[in-house]
Every structure is written in structure tokens, then in C-alpha cells.
Short mmCIF file of C-alpha atoms in Angstrom, two decimals:
data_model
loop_
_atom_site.label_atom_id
_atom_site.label_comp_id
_atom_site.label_asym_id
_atom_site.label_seq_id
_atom_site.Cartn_x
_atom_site.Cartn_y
_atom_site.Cartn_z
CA UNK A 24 0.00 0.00 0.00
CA UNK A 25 1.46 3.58 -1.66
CA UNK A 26 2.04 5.62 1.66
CA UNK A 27 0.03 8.96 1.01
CA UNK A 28 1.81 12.30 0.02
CA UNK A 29 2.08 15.15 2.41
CA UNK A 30 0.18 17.63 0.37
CA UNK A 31 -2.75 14.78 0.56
CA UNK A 32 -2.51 14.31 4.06
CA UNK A 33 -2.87 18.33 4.98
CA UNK A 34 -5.55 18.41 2.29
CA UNK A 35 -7.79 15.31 3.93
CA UNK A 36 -7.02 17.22 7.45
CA UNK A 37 -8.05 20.21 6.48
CA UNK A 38 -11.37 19.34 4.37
CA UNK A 39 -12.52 16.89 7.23
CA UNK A 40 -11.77 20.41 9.38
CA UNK A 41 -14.48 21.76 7.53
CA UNK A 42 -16.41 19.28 7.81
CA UNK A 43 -16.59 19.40 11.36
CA UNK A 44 -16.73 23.28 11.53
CA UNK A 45 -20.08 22.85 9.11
CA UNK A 46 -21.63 19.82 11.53
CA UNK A 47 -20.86 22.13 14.62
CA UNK A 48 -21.86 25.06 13.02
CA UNK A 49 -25.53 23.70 11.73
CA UNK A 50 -26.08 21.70 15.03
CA UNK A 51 -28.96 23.89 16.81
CA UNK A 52 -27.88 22.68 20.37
CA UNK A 53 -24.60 23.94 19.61
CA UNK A 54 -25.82 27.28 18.27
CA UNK A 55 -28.72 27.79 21.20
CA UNK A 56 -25.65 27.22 24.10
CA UNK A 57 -23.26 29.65 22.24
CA UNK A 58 -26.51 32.07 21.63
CA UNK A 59 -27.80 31.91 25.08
CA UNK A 60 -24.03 31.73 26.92
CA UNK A 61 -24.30 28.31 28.41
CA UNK A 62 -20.75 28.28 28.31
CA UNK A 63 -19.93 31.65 30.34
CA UNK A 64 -18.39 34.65 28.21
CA UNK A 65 -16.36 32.37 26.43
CA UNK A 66 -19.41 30.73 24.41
CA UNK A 67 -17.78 31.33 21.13
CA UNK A 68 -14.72 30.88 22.01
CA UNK A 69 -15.47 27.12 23.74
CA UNK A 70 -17.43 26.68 20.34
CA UNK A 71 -14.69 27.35 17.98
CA UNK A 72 -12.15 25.07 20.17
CA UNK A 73 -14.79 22.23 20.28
CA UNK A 74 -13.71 22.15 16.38
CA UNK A 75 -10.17 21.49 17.07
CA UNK A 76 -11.01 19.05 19.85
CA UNK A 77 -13.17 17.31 17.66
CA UNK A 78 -10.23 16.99 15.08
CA UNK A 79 -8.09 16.02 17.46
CA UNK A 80 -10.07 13.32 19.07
CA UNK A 81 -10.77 11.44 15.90
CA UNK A 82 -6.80 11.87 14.89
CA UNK A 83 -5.66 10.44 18.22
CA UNK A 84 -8.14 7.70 18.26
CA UNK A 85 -8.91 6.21 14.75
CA UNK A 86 -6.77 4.29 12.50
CA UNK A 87 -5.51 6.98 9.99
CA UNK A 88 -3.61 6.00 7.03
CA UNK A 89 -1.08 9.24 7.44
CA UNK A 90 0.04 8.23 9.89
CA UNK A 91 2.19 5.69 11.70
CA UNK A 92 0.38 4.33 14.49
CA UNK A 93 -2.90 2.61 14.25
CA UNK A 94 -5.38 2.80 16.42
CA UNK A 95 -8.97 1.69 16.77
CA UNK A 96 -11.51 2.58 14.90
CA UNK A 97 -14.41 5.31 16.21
CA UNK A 98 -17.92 4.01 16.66
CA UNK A 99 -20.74 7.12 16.53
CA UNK A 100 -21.28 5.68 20.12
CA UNK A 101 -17.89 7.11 21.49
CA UNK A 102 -17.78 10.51 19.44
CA UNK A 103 -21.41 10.63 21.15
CA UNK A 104 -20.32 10.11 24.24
CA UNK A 105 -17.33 12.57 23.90
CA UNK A 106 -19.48 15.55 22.41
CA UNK A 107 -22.00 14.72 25.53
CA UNK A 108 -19.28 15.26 27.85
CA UNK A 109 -17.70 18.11 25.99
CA UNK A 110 -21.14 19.84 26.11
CA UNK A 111 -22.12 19.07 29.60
CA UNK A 112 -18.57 20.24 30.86
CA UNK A 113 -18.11 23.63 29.00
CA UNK A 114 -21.81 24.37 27.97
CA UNK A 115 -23.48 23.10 30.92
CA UNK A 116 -25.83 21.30 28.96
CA UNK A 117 -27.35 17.84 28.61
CA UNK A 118 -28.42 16.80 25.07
CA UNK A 119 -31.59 14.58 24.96
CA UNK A 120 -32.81 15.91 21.78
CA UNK A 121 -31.80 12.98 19.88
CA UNK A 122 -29.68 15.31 17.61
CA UNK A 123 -26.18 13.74 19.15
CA UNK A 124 -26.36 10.61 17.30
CA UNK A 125 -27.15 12.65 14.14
CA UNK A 126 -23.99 14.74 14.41
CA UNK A 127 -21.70 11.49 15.57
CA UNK A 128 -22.29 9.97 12.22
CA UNK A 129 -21.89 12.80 10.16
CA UNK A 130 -18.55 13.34 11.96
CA UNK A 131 -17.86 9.82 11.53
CA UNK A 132 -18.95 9.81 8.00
CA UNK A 133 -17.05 12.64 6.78
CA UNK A 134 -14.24 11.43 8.50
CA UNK A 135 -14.53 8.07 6.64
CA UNK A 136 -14.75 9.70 3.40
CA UNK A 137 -11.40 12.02 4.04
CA UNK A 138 -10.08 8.67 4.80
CA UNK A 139 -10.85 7.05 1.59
CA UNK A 140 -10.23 10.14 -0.49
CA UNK A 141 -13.74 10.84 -1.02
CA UNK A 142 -13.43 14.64 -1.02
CA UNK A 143 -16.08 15.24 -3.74
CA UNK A 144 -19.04 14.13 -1.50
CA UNK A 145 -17.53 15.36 1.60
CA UNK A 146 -17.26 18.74 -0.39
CA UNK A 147 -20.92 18.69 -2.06
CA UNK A 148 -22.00 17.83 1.93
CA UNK A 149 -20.20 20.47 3.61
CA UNK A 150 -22.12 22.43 0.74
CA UNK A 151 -25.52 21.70 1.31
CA UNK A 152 -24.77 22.31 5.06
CA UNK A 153 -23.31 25.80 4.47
CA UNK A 154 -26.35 26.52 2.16
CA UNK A 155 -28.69 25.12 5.16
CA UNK A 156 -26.88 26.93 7.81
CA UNK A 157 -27.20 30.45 5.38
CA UNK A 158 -31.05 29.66 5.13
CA UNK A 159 -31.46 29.37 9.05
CA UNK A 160 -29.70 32.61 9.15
CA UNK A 161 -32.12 34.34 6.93
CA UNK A 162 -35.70 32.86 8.60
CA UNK A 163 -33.87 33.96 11.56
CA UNK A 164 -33.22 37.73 10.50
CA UNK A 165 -36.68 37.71 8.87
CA UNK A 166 -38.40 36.62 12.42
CA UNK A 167 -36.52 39.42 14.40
CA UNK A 168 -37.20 42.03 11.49
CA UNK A 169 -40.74 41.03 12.03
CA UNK A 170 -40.67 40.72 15.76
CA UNK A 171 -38.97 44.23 16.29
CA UNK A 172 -41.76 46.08 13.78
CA UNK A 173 -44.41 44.20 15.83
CA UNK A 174 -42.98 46.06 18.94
CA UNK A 175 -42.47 49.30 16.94
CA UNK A 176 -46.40 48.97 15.93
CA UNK A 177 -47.34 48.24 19.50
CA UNK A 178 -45.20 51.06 20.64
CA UNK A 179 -47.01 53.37 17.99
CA UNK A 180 -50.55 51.98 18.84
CA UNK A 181 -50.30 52.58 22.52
CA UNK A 182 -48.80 56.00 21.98
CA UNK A 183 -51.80 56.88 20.16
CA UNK A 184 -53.66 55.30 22.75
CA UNK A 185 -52.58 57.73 25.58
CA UNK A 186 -52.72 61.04 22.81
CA UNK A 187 -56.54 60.18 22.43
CA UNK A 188 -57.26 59.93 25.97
CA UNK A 189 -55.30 63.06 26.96
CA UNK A 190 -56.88 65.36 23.82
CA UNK A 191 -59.87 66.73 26.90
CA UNK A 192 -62.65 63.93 26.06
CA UNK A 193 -63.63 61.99 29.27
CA UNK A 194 -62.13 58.36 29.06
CA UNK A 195 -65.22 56.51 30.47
CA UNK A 196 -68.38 56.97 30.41
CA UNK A 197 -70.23 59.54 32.89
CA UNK A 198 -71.19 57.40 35.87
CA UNK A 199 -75.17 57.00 36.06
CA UNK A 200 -77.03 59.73 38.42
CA UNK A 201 -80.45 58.81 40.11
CA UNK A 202 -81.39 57.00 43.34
CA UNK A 203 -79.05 54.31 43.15
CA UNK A 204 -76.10 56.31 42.80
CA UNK A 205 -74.11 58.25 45.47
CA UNK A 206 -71.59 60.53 44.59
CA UNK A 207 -70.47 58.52 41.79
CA UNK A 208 -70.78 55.17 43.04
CA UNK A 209 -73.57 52.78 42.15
CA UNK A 210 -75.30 51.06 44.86
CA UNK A 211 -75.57 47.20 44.85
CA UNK A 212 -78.72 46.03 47.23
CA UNK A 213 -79.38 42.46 48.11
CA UNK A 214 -82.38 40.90 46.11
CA UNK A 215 -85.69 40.77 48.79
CA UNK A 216 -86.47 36.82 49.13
#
């Protein structure tokens, strides 16, 4: 077996790189813990390392024909059980969404293919997630858009509100005068039996 040139070995490394930054980046729990700041002020940060740790773990613990050592190959089981850990250790969160097992066999699978040289479909994948991701981004900017001219609206509405009942007409109606009624309040009596 022909012992892979460098330049191939960088260029499987760094498309399966992608690869993972594309899986991470598209995974929502991912997104919501960075969004929210599960993982301190550092969110983003954490997120962007969790790419490199991902890289790493798979080159330290799968059989990789670059290089000289061989070691075991990955089931999704174990990269599931190393993102759950990750997660629960930097994000503070606990993933029960089924999405994990999702995102271990894409890793898996992507980096099978950078494995076997396969860089066309892990290309056209990373692809369709970056196309994916963009669309998520644009729903997204269309819901706050619409969510910050629904306040705006509101804002408008109630500020019209309060001009109308300012402008010298009474707000309520004139409370009822006759027998029942003393000095503006309406007496309630009990029914006779």
C-alpha cells in the first residue's frame, strides 16, 4: 500500500476540518448554548475550540492512514459520548434531543470519506450544510425584522392610545345619576327573598 503524500494528508485534514466546523456550526444545540451563553463569556470561544477538539479526538483515536500508528476505529457511540461530555462540561448542557447521534455519524462519515479520499461528496455535503446553515440565518433575520416592527407597531398603537385619551374627552363613560347612585358610586342592594 502507496504511503500517502504530504500535500494529501494536509488536504484530507483540512477538508474533514471543515467538515466538522459545518456539523458544529448547523447543530442547533450547539448554536442555542453559544446564543444563550451556556458556556460563560467564552461561548464562542469554547465553540470554535470544540472544532479542534473534535479533530483532534478522531486523529488520536482512529486508525488513519497518514500516519504511523494505528489505532482503533471510532464508533458514533464514542464521538457521542465525547461531544455529551464536551457539552455538559463547557456548555453546561445535557443533550436529549436525539440530535447527538445525528452529528456522531456525520462526523464519523465525513471522517470516513477524508479517509478514503472521497473529497467530492464530503465537499458537495459540507455544501448543502453551508447553504442550510445560510437559510437558518435568513428565517432567523426575517423573524426578528418582524418581531422588532411588531414592537415598533405596538409602541405606535399605545402611543396613540394615551394622545386620544389626553386630547380633553372623558375616558369613560359619565357614571349614572339617580337614586341608586351616590356621589359617583352605584349602589348594589341584596335581592328581597
Amino acid at each position: 500500500m502507496a504511503t500517502p503524500r504530504k500535500e494529501e494528508v494536509a488536504e484530507a485534514r483540512g477538508l474533514f476540518g471543515q467538515g466538522v466546523r459545518a456539523v458544529l456550526g448547523n447543530w442547533p444545540v450547539l448554536q442555542i448554548a453559544v446564543e444563550n451563553g451556556f458556556g460563560g463569556a467564552y461561548s464562542q470561544e469554547k465553540a470554535e475550540w470544540l472544532v479542534g477538539a473534535v479533530e483532534q479526538y478522531f486523529q488520536s483515536n482512529v486508525f488513519v492512514p497518514w500516519s504511523n500508528f494505528p489505532a482503533a476505529d471510532l464508533e458514533p457511540e464514542e464521538v457521542d459520548d465525547f461531544l455529551a461530555e464536551v457539552m455538559n462540561n463547557e456548555f453546561d448542557t445535557m443533550i436529549e434531543d436525539g440530535s447527538l447521534g445525528q452529528v456522531s455519524q456525520q462526523l464519523c462519515l465525513f471522517f470516513s470519506q477524508c479517509q478514503q479520499g472521497n473529497e467530492a461528496a464530503v465537499q458537495e455535503a459540507i455544501g448543502r450544510l453551508a447553504q442550510r446553515q445560510q437559510e437558518a440565518r435568513t428565517v432567523a433575520a426575517k423573524a426578528v425584522a418582524a418581531e422588532e416592527s411588531s414592537s415598533e407597531e405596538e409602541q405606535e398603537t399605545e402611543e396613540e392610545a394615551m394622545e386620544c385619551s389626553t386630547n380633553g374627552a372623558p375616558s369613560s363613560p359619565p357614571p349614572p345619576s339617580g337614586p341608586d347612585s351616590e356621589g359617583g358610586w352605584t349602589l348594589v342592594r341584596k335581592k328581597k327573598k
